[in-house]
Coordinates of C-alpha atoms in Angstrom, one line a residue:
Chain L
M282 CA 31.2 1.0 -21.6
G283 CA 34.7 -0.1 -20.9
F284 CA 36.5 -3.2 -22.1
K285 CA 35.4 -5.3 -19.2
E286 CA 31.7 -4.2 -19.4
E287 CA 31.7 -4.7 -23.2
I288 CA 33.1 -8.2 -23.0
Q289 CA 30.9 -9.2 -20.1
S290 CA 27.8 -8.0 -21.8
G291 CA 28.6 -10.2 -24.8
N292 CA 29.4 -7.4 -27.3
F293 CA 32.0 -8.3 -30.0
V294 CA 35.2 -6.6 -28.9
V295 CA 38.2 -5.5 -30.9
T296 CA 41.6 -5.1 -29.3
A297 CA 44.9 -4.2 -31.0
E298 CA 48.4 -3.7 -29.7
V299 CA 51.1 -1.2 -29.6
G300 CA 54.8 -2.1 -29.1
P301 CA 56.7 0.6 -27.3
P302 CA 59.8 1.8 -29.3
K303 CA 63.4 1.5 -28.2
G304 CA 64.3 5.1 -27.4
T305 CA 62.5 8.3 -26.3
D306 CA 61.1 9.4 -29.7
I307 CA 57.4 8.3 -29.4
S308 CA 56.0 10.5 -32.2
E309 CA 55.3 7.5 -34.5
M310 CA 53.9 5.4 -31.7
K311 CA 51.5 8.3 -30.7
H312 CA 50.5 8.7 -34.3
H313 CA 49.6 5.0 -34.4
I314 CA 47.7 5.1 -31.1
K315 CA 45.7 8.2 -32.2
G316 CA 44.7 6.4 -35.4
L317 CA 43.1 3.6 -33.3
K318 CA 41.0 5.9 -31.2
G319 CA 37.3 5.0 -31.6
K320 CA 38.3 1.9 -33.6
V321 CA 39.2 -0.5 -30.8
T322 CA 37.7 -1.4 -27.5
A323 CA 41.1 -1.5 -25.8
L324 CA 44.7 -1.4 -26.7
N325 CA 47.4 -3.8 -25.5
V326 CA 50.7 -2.4 -24.6
T327 CA 53.5 -5.0 -24.8
D328 CA 56.1 -5.6 -22.2
N329 CA 59.7 -5.7 -23.7
Q330 CA 58.1 -7.9 -26.4
S331 CA 60.3 -10.6 -27.8
A332 CA 62.7 -9.9 -24.9
V333 CA 63.8 -6.7 -26.7
M334 CA 64.5 -3.8 -24.3
R335 CA 62.1 -0.9 -24.9
I336 CA 60.1 1.8 -23.1
C337 CA 58.4 0.4 -20.0
T338 CA 54.8 -0.6 -20.3
L339 CA 53.4 1.7 -17.6
A340 CA 54.7 4.8 -19.3
V341 CA 53.2 3.9 -22.6
A342 CA 49.9 2.8 -20.9
K343 CA 49.7 6.4 -19.6
E344 CA 50.2 7.8 -23.1
I345 CA 47.4 5.5 -24.4
M346 CA 45.1 6.7 -21.6
D347 CA 46.0 10.4 -22.3
I348 CA 45.0 9.9 -25.9
G349 CA 41.7 8.4 -24.8
I350 CA 41.9 4.6 -25.2
E351 CA 41.7 2.0 -22.5
P352 CA 45.0 0.1 -22.2
I353 CA 45.5 -3.6 -21.5
Y354 CA 48.6 -3.7 -19.5
Q355 CA 50.7 -6.7 -20.6
M356 CA 52.9 -7.9 -17.8
T357 CA 55.6 -10.6 -18.2
C358 CA 57.4 -12.4 -15.4
R359 CA 60.8 -12.3 -17.2
D360 CA 62.2 -9.0 -15.9
R361 CA 60.9 -8.6 -12.4
N362 CA 60.6 -10.7 -9.3
R363 CA 57.5 -10.9 -7.1
L364 CA 58.3 -7.6 -5.4
G365 CA 58.7 -5.8 -8.7
L366 CA 55.6 -7.3 -10.3
Q367 CA 53.3 -6.5 -7.3
S368 CA 54.8 -3.0 -6.9
D369 CA 54.2 -2.2 -10.6
L370 CA 50.7 -3.6 -10.4
L371 CA 49.9 -1.2 -7.5
G372 CA 51.4 1.6 -9.6
A373 CA 49.2 0.6 -12.5
A374 CA 46.2 0.6 -10.3
I375 CA 46.7 4.2 -9.0
M376 CA 47.3 5.3 -12.6
G377 CA 43.8 4.0 -13.5
I378 CA 44.8 0.9 -15.4
K379 CA 42.0 -1.6 -15.2
N380 CA 43.1 -4.5 -17.5
V381 CA 46.1 -6.7 -17.1
L382 CA 47.3 -9.5 -19.4
A383 CA 49.4 -11.9 -17.4
L384 CA 52.2 -13.5 -19.4
T385 CA 55.3 -15.6 -18.7
G386 CA 57.4 -13.8 -21.3
D387 CA 59.9 -14.8 -23.9
H388 CA 63.2 -16.1 -22.7
P389 CA 66.0 -13.4 -22.8
V390 CA 68.1 -15.5 -25.2
L391 CA 65.4 -14.7 -27.9
G392 CA 65.9 -11.0 -27.5
D393 CA 68.6 -8.3 -27.7
H394 CA 70.1 -8.7 -24.2
K395 CA 70.9 -12.4 -24.4
D396 CA 73.2 -12.4 -21.4
A397 CA 70.5 -11.1 -19.1
K398 CA 69.6 -13.0 -16.0
P399 CA 66.1 -14.5 -16.6
V400 CA 63.9 -13.8 -13.5
F401 CA 60.7 -16.0 -13.8
D402 CA 60.3 -15.8 -10.0
I403 CA 56.7 -16.6 -10.7
E404 CA 54.9 -17.3 -14.0
S405 CA 51.6 -16.6 -15.8
V406 CA 49.4 -18.9 -13.8
Q407 CA 50.8 -17.7 -10.5
L408 CA 50.7 -14.1 -11.6
L409 CA 46.9 -14.5 -12.2
E410 CA 46.6 -15.7 -8.6
V411 CA 48.7 -12.8 -7.4
I412 CA 46.4 -10.3 -9.2
N413 CA 43.4 -12.0 -7.6
G414 CA 45.0 -11.5 -4.2
L415 CA 45.7 -7.9 -4.8
N416 CA 42.1 -7.5 -5.9
E417 CA 41.1 -9.1 -2.6
G418 CA 43.3 -6.7 -0.7
H419 CA 46.4 -8.8 0.2
D420 CA 49.8 -9.3 -1.3
M421 CA 51.7 -12.5 -2.0
A422 CA 53.1 -12.6 1.5
G423 CA 49.5 -12.5 2.8
L424 CA 49.9 -9.0 4.1
E425 CA 47.0 -6.6 4.0
L426 CA 47.0 -3.8 1.5
Q427 CA 46.1 -0.3 2.3
G428 CA 43.6 -0.2 -0.5
A429 CA 43.0 -3.1 -2.9
T430 CA 43.2 -3.2 -6.7
D431 CA 40.3 -3.9 -9.0
F432 CA 41.9 -5.4 -12.0
F433 CA 40.3 -7.3 -14.9
A434 CA 42.9 -10.0 -15.5
G435 CA 43.3 -11.9 -18.7
A436 CA 45.8 -14.4 -20.2
I437 CA 46.9 -15.9 -23.5
V438 CA 46.6 -19.3 -25.1
T439 CA 48.2 -20.8 -28.2
P440 CA 45.5 -22.8 -29.9
E441 CA 47.9 -24.2 -32.6
S442 CA 50.6 -25.3 -30.2
I443 CA 52.1 -28.7 -30.9
P444 CA 51.6 -30.8 -28.8
F445 CA 48.2 -29.4 -27.9
E446 CA 47.2 -31.3 -24.8
P447 CA 49.8 -29.8 -22.4
Q448 CA 48.9 -26.3 -23.7
F449 CA 45.2 -27.0 -23.2
A450 CA 45.8 -28.2 -19.7
K451 CA 47.7 -25.0 -18.9
F452 CA 44.9 -23.0 -20.5
K453 CA 42.5 -24.6 -18.0
K454 CA 44.8 -23.8 -15.1
K455 CA 44.8 -20.2 -16.2
V456 CA 41.0 -20.2 -16.1
N457 CA 41.1 -21.7 -12.6
A458 CA 43.7 -19.2 -11.6
G459 CA 41.2 -16.4 -12.4
A460 CA 41.7 -15.3 -16.0
K461 CA 38.6 -13.5 -17.1
F462 CA 39.4 -13.2 -20.8
F463 CA 41.9 -14.7 -23.2
Q464 CA 43.7 -13.4 -26.2
T465 CA 45.2 -16.1 -28.5
Q466 CA 48.4 -16.4 -30.3
A467 CA 48.0 -15.7 -34.0
I468 CA 45.7 -18.2 -35.6
Y469 CA 45.6 -19.1 -39.3
D470 CA 44.4 -22.7 -39.4
M471 CA 40.6 -22.2 -39.1
P472 CA 39.5 -25.8 -38.7
K473 CA 42.0 -26.4 -36.0
F474 CA 40.9 -23.2 -34.2
M475 CA 37.3 -24.2 -34.4
T476 CA 38.1 -27.5 -32.8
F477 CA 39.9 -25.5 -30.0
M478 CA 36.9 -23.3 -29.5
E479 CA 34.6 -26.3 -29.3
R480 CA 36.7 -27.8 -26.5
A481 CA 37.0 -24.4 -24.8
K482 CA 33.2 -24.0 -24.6
E483 CA 33.1 -25.9 -21.3
L484 CA 35.3 -23.3 -19.7
N485 CA 32.9 -20.5 -20.5
V486 CA 35.5 -17.8 -20.8
P487 CA 35.6 -15.0 -23.4
I488 CA 38.2 -15.7 -26.1
L489 CA 39.6 -13.0 -28.5
A490 CA 41.1 -14.7 -31.5
G491 CA 44.6 -13.4 -32.4
I492 CA 44.8 -12.0 -35.9
L493 CA 48.3 -11.2 -37.1
L494 CA 48.5 -9.2 -40.2
L495 CA 50.6 -10.9 -42.9
K496 CA 52.5 -8.3 -44.9
S497 CA 54.2 -10.7 -47.4
A498 CA 54.7 -14.3 -48.3
G499 CA 58.2 -14.0 -46.8
M500 CA 56.8 -12.9 -43.5
A501 CA 54.4 -15.9 -43.5
K502 CA 57.4 -18.3 -44.2
Y503 CA 59.3 -16.6 -41.4
L504 CA 56.5 -17.1 -38.9
N505 CA 56.3 -20.8 -39.9
K506 CA 60.0 -21.2 -39.4
F507 CA 60.7 -19.2 -36.3
V508 CA 57.6 -18.6 -34.3
A509 CA 56.4 -21.4 -32.0
G510 CA 52.7 -22.2 -32.2
V511 CA 52.1 -20.3 -35.4
S512 CA 51.5 -22.1 -38.7
V513 CA 50.4 -20.2 -41.8
P514 CA 48.8 -22.7 -44.3
Q515 CA 50.4 -23.0 -47.7
E516 CA 47.3 -21.6 -49.5
L517 CA 47.6 -18.3 -47.7
I518 CA 51.3 -18.1 -48.6
D519 CA 50.4 -18.9 -52.2
E520 CA 47.7 -16.1 -52.1
L521 CA 50.3 -13.6 -51.0
A522 CA 53.2 -14.8 -53.2
P523 CA 52.4 -12.9 -56.4
F524 CA 52.3 -9.5 -54.5
K525 CA 55.0 -7.2 -53.2
G526 CA 55.1 -4.1 -51.0
E527 CA 51.8 -2.2 -50.7
D528 CA 50.0 -4.8 -52.9
A529 CA 51.1 -7.6 -50.6
L530 CA 50.0 -5.5 -47.6
K531 CA 46.6 -5.0 -49.2
K532 CA 46.3 -8.7 -49.7
G533 CA 47.3 -9.3 -46.1
I534 CA 44.6 -6.9 -45.0
E535 CA 42.0 -8.7 -47.1
I536 CA 43.1 -12.1 -45.6
A537 CA 42.9 -10.7 -42.0
G538 CA 39.5 -9.2 -42.8
N539 CA 38.2 -12.5 -44.0
Q540 CA 39.5 -14.3 -40.9
I541 CA 37.7 -11.8 -38.7
A542 CA 34.5 -12.1 -40.6
Q543 CA 34.7 -15.9 -40.1
L544 CA 35.3 -15.5 -36.4
K545 CA 32.6 -13.1 -35.6
E546 CA 30.1 -15.7 -34.7
V547 CA 32.5 -17.9 -32.9
C548 CA 34.6 -15.6 -30.6
A549 CA 34.0 -12.9 -28.1
G550 CA 36.2 -10.7 -30.2
V551 CA 39.5 -10.4 -32.0
H552 CA 42.9 -9.2 -31.1
V553 CA 44.6 -7.6 -34.1
M554 CA 48.4 -7.5 -34.2
A555 CA 49.6 -5.3 -37.0
I556 CA 53.2 -5.0 -35.8
G557 CA 54.4 -1.7 -37.2
A558 CA 51.3 -1.2 -39.5
E559 CA 48.9 -0.2 -36.7
D560 CA 47.7 2.6 -38.9
R561 CA 46.1 -0.1 -41.2
V562 CA 44.1 -1.7 -38.4
P563 CA 41.0 0.4 -39.4
D564 CA 41.4 -1.0 -43.0
I565 CA 41.4 -4.5 -41.6
L566 CA 38.3 -3.9 -39.6
A567 CA 36.6 -2.3 -42.6
A568 CA 37.6 -5.4 -44.7
A569 CA 35.9 -7.5 -42.0
G570 CA 32.8 -5.4 -42.3
L571 CA 33.1 -4.1 -38.7
Chain P
M76 CA 77.5 -35.6 -10.4
I77 CA 79.0 -32.1 -10.9
V78 CA 79.8 -31.3 -14.5
A79 CA 82.5 -28.9 -15.6
E80 CA 83.9 -27.9 -19.0
P81 CA 87.6 -27.2 -19.6
K82 CA 88.8 -23.6 -19.9
S83 CA 90.6 -22.9 -23.1
L84 CA 94.4 -23.3 -23.1
D85 CA 94.7 -19.6 -24.0
E86 CA 92.7 -18.6 -20.9
I87 CA 94.8 -20.8 -18.6
K88 CA 98.0 -19.6 -20.2
A89 CA 97.0 -16.0 -19.7
M90 CA 96.1 -16.6 -16.0
V91 CA 99.5 -18.1 -15.2
D92 CA 101.4 -15.7 -17.4
G93 CA 103.3 -14.3 -14.4
Y94 CA 104.5 -17.6 -13.1
D95 CA 107.2 -20.1 -14.1
R96 CA 106.4 -23.0 -11.6
V97 CA 102.8 -24.1 -11.2
L98 CA 101.2 -27.1 -9.8
M99 CA 98.2 -28.5 -11.7
V100 CA 95.9 -30.5 -9.5
G101 CA 93.1 -32.8 -10.8
C102 CA 90.1 -34.2 -9.0
G103 CA 89.3 -37.9 -9.4
T104 CA 85.5 -37.9 -8.7
C105 CA 82.8 -35.9 -10.7
V106 CA 85.0 -34.0 -13.1
E107 CA 87.0 -37.1 -13.9
V108 CA 83.8 -38.9 -14.9
C109 CA 82.9 -36.0 -17.2
L110 CA 86.4 -36.1 -18.8
T111 CA 87.4 -32.6 -17.6
G112 CA 89.4 -32.7 -14.5
G113 CA 90.9 -36.2 -13.8
E114 CA 94.4 -37.4 -14.1
R115 CA 94.3 -37.7 -17.9
S116 CA 93.0 -34.1 -18.2
V117 CA 95.7 -32.9 -15.9
N118 CA 98.4 -34.6 -18.0
L119 CA 96.9 -33.3 -21.3
T120 CA 96.4 -29.7 -20.1
A121 CA 99.9 -29.6 -18.4
T122 CA 101.6 -30.8 -21.5
A123 CA 99.8 -28.3 -23.7
L124 CA 100.7 -25.5 -21.3
R125 CA 104.3 -26.5 -21.3
L126 CA 104.4 -26.6 -25.1
A127 CA 102.6 -23.3 -25.5
R128 CA 105.1 -21.6 -23.1
K129 CA 108.0 -23.2 -24.9
V130 CA 106.8 -21.7 -28.2
D131 CA 106.8 -18.3 -26.4
G132 CA 110.4 -19.0 -25.4
R133 CA 109.5 -19.0 -21.7
D134 CA 109.6 -22.5 -20.3
I135 CA 107.2 -23.2 -17.4
E136 CA 107.5 -26.1 -14.9
V137 CA 104.1 -27.7 -14.4
G138 CA 103.7 -30.3 -11.6
E139 CA 100.9 -32.8 -11.9
Q140 CA 98.9 -34.4 -9.1
T141 CA 95.4 -35.8 -8.8
V142 CA 93.5 -36.4 -5.6
I143 CA 90.3 -38.4 -5.1
R144 CA 88.4 -35.2 -4.1
Q145 CA 89.3 -31.6 -3.7
C146 CA 86.0 -30.9 -1.8
D147 CA 87.3 -32.6 1.4
F148 CA 90.4 -31.8 3.6
E149 CA 90.9 -35.5 4.1
Y150 CA 91.9 -35.9 0.5
L151 CA 93.5 -32.4 0.1
D152 CA 96.1 -33.6 2.7
E153 CA 97.5 -35.8 -0.1
V154 CA 98.6 -32.8 -2.2
K155 CA 102.4 -32.9 -1.9
D156 CA 105.1 -30.3 -2.3
A157 CA 102.7 -27.4 -3.0
D158 CA 105.3 -25.1 -1.4
K159 CA 107.7 -25.8 -4.3
Y160 CA 105.3 -24.0 -6.7
E161 CA 104.4 -20.3 -7.1
A162 CA 100.7 -21.0 -8.0
I163 CA 98.2 -23.8 -8.3
V164 CA 95.8 -24.5 -11.2
S165 CA 92.9 -26.7 -10.1
L166 CA 90.9 -28.8 -12.5
A167 CA 88.2 -29.5 -9.9
C168 CA 84.8 -28.1 -9.8
G169 CA 84.2 -24.7 -8.1
V170 CA 83.8 -26.4 -4.7
G171 CA 87.2 -28.2 -5.1
I172 CA 88.9 -25.1 -6.3
Q173 CA 87.8 -23.3 -3.2
G174 CA 88.8 -26.3 -1.1
I175 CA 92.4 -26.2 -2.4
A176 CA 92.4 -22.5 -2.0
R177 CA 91.6 -23.0 1.7
K178 CA 94.2 -25.7 2.1
F179 CA 97.0 -23.5 0.7
P180 CA 95.9 -20.0 1.9
N181 CA 99.1 -18.3 0.8
T182 CA 99.2 -19.7 -2.8
P183 CA 97.4 -18.1 -5.7
I184 CA 94.8 -20.5 -7.1
F185 CA 93.6 -20.5 -10.7
P186 CA 90.5 -22.3 -12.1
G187 CA 91.3 -24.6 -15.0
V188 CA 87.6 -25.4 -15.7
N189 CA 84.2 -23.7 -15.7
T190 CA 81.8 -25.6 -13.4
T191 CA 78.5 -25.8 -15.2
F192 CA 75.8 -28.0 -13.6
M193 CA 74.6 -31.0 -11.7
G194 CA 74.0 -33.6 -14.4
F195 CA 73.3 -37.1 -15.5
N196 CA 75.8 -39.3 -17.3
E197 CA 73.7 -40.0 -20.5
E198 CA 76.6 -41.7 -22.3
Y199 CA 80.3 -41.4 -22.5
G200 CA 81.0 -37.7 -23.2
Y201 CA 77.4 -36.5 -23.0
Y202 CA 75.9 -35.1 -19.8
T203 CA 72.6 -33.3 -19.2
E204 CA 71.5 -30.9 -16.4
M205 CA 69.0 -32.5 -14.0
C206 CA 69.0 -30.5 -10.7
K207 CA 69.3 -26.9 -9.7
G208 CA 69.7 -27.6 -6.0
C209 CA 66.6 -25.5 -5.3
G210 CA 66.2 -26.9 -1.8
E211 CA 62.5 -27.7 -2.3
C212 CA 62.1 -30.9 -4.3
I213 CA 58.8 -31.3 -6.1
L214 CA 59.7 -34.3 -8.3
H215 CA 56.7 -36.3 -6.9
L216 CA 54.4 -33.7 -8.5
T217 CA 56.0 -33.7 -11.9
G218 CA 56.4 -37.3 -12.9
G219 CA 60.0 -37.5 -11.8
V220 CA 61.1 -34.8 -14.3
C221 CA 62.4 -31.5 -12.8
P222 CA 60.7 -28.4 -14.2
V223 CA 63.2 -26.2 -12.3
A224 CA 66.2 -27.6 -14.1
R225 CA 64.6 -28.8 -17.3
C226 CA 62.3 -25.9 -18.3
A227 CA 64.4 -22.9 -19.5
K228 CA 62.1 -20.7 -17.4
S229 CA 61.7 -23.0 -14.4
L230 CA 58.0 -22.8 -14.9
L231 CA 55.9 -24.7 -12.4
N232 CA 52.5 -25.0 -14.1
G233 CA 52.9 -26.2 -17.6
P234 CA 54.6 -25.3 -20.9
C235 CA 54.8 -21.7 -22.1
G236 CA 53.7 -20.6 -25.6
G237 CA 57.2 -21.1 -26.9
T238 CA 57.0 -24.9 -26.8
N239 CA 57.4 -26.2 -30.3
N240 CA 56.9 -29.8 -31.4
G241 CA 58.1 -30.9 -28.0
K242 CA 61.2 -28.6 -28.1
C243 CA 62.1 -25.5 -26.1
E244 CA 61.9 -21.9 -27.5
I245 CA 65.6 -21.4 -26.6
G246 CA 66.8 -24.1 -28.9
S247 CA 65.3 -26.9 -31.1
D248 CA 68.0 -29.2 -29.7
K249 CA 66.5 -29.0 -26.2
D250 CA 63.4 -30.9 -25.1
C251 CA 60.5 -28.9 -23.6
G252 CA 60.6 -30.0 -20.0
W253 CA 56.9 -29.6 -19.6
V254 CA 56.1 -31.8 -22.6
L255 CA 58.3 -34.5 -21.0
I256 CA 56.5 -34.0 -17.7
Y257 CA 53.0 -34.2 -19.4
N258 CA 53.9 -37.3 -21.3
K259 CA 55.4 -39.0 -18.2
M260 CA 52.4 -38.1 -16.1
E261 CA 50.1 -39.5 -18.8
Q262 CA 52.1 -42.7 -18.8
L263 CA 51.8 -42.9 -15.0
G264 CA 48.1 -42.1 -15.1
T265 CA 48.6 -39.1 -12.8
L266 CA 47.4 -36.3 -15.1
D267 CA 44.8 -35.4 -12.5
K268 CA 47.6 -33.9 -10.5
F269 CA 48.7 -31.8 -13.5
K270 CA 45.5 -29.8 -13.0
E271 CA 46.6 -28.6 -9.6
I272 CA 48.2 -25.2 -9.5
N273 CA 51.7 -25.4 -8.0
A274 CA 52.4 -22.5 -5.7
P275 CA 55.4 -20.1 -6.3
K276 CA 58.7 -21.6 -5.0
N277 CA 60.3 -20.5 -1.8
Y278 CA 63.5 -19.1 -3.3
G279 CA 64.8 -18.5 0.2
K280 CA 65.7 -22.2 0.1
A281 CA 67.6 -21.7 -3.1
G282 CA 69.5 -18.7 -1.9
N283 CA 73.2 -18.1 -1.4
I284 CA 75.5 -18.9 1.6
R285 CA 73.6 -22.2 2.3
S286 CA 74.9 -24.8 4.7
M287 CA 73.7 -27.9 6.4
D288 CA 74.7 -28.7 10.0
L289 CA 74.1 -32.2 11.3
R290 CA 76.6 -31.9 14.2
K291 CA 73.9 -31.4 16.8

C-alpha cells in the first residue's frame, strides 16, 4: 500500500524528511535516503527549506523514487508564481509523484538570499485549491488540462502557535480547501498538543505529529529562541543538559521515542524530522517500539 | 501620504561629483510631513553638501527652492532659474523627481531621497506602511487592516506558521498583520467572514505602467 492508502485505511504511518543539499554532491543525502527504505511510509523532500537555496525538490523526489521510497513533494509559494507552481505540479505528476504538501514558505529574509524578491503570488490555502483544480482537470485560469493530475494533497499546522486561535482558523480553512492530511510543526508540549487534537477531532482529518529530534540542550534553547511555534519545555532541556555529543544525541533519540510512543494512540502517524541525522531515524522508531 | 527616507550625504555628493552648480528642489507635501524633503530638509542637505565639497577644496554652488508639489506641472512652473544650474537634485518622492525631470528635459536630475512606501503618520517622526496600491481593495473583508501591506508575505487567508506571539517572522519589532486582522474581526463580531477562503489576487491590477483616465 502507498502513503495515501495506508493513511486512509487508518494504519499508523511514519514519515521523515530529507533536505536537499546545496551543491551537486548528493552522496550523503542518498546514503540517508537508503537508510530509511522500509522504515518510513513516505519521505518528505523540502523546498529550499528555511529559504536557503538548495537542489530543487523535483530532482530529489526523483532520487527518492529511484531508491524505492514514496516522496511527499513539499511545495512552497515563495519562489514561483502561479505559472511556475502549476507547471511544476504537472511535471511532478508525470514523474509519478502522488503526494504534495502545500506550504506558504519561510520569508526570504530568513534565508541565505535575503535580497530576493518574495513571490507569494498565492499561498498555502489557495495552493490546496489549485491542486484540487488540477485533479479535476483544469488550471487556475479555468482552462481544461489535457490529462488531469491525481495528487493526494496535505498541509501543515502549528499546534503550539501563539496566539492559537488565528492559527486554528487557518487550519480549518486548509481542511476546507482540500487538505487530506496534516503534518504538524515540531511539538514538545504534550498537554497542549492533546488539547489541539481534541479540538481537531471535529474536522476528521488525519494528523501526523511532528517529532523534531533534539540533539543537545543548546539546540533546544535555540529552537525556543528562534523558531516560531516551537517551545521545548524546561524539563526536556534539563534532561539533555548533562550530556554532550553522541550521548546527548542518544538522549534526544530516547525523548523522541517516548513522544512517539505517547502519540501512537492519538495521531494518524508521526512525521520525524532528524535534520542531518536521518540515519538515526530507525533508532528513534526502535525507541518508540515501532 | 508617500514616505521617503533621505539618501546619505556621501551618496548625494558622489552623484553630483562632476558638477559645480546644482539646484536642490524640495517638495512641500508628503515628504515634508515625513521630514525628508521639505524646505528645512533642502536647507540642511544643501548646507551639508556645500561644507563637504569645501572640505574637498572644490566649492559647489547649491541653489535652494521648495515647491508645493513636484508631481504636478502647475507647481513645477514655480521652479525659477533652473537654467542657471548644471544639474538638479530633487528631494521629492519618485513621482516628483520624474515630474521635475519632465519639466526640465535637458537637465540631469538626481534623487536626493529613497521613496519607500505609502504610510500613516503614527506620530512625529514615525510612519508605517499601510497600502501597496494593489488596485483591488479588500479592507472590508479584513477588518480594515490590509493583509497585502501589513503581512510580510501578503497572505490572504490567515497567519503563516512564522507568527510568533503576535509578531512577524521577519522581525520581532513588526506586528503580525493577520493577528491584528483576527483580533479586529473578533472585536467587530465578524469572525464568521474569516472562515471564507479569499481567492488569489488579480495582480494584473497591481502591475506596472498603470494610469487612470477620467477625461472621457
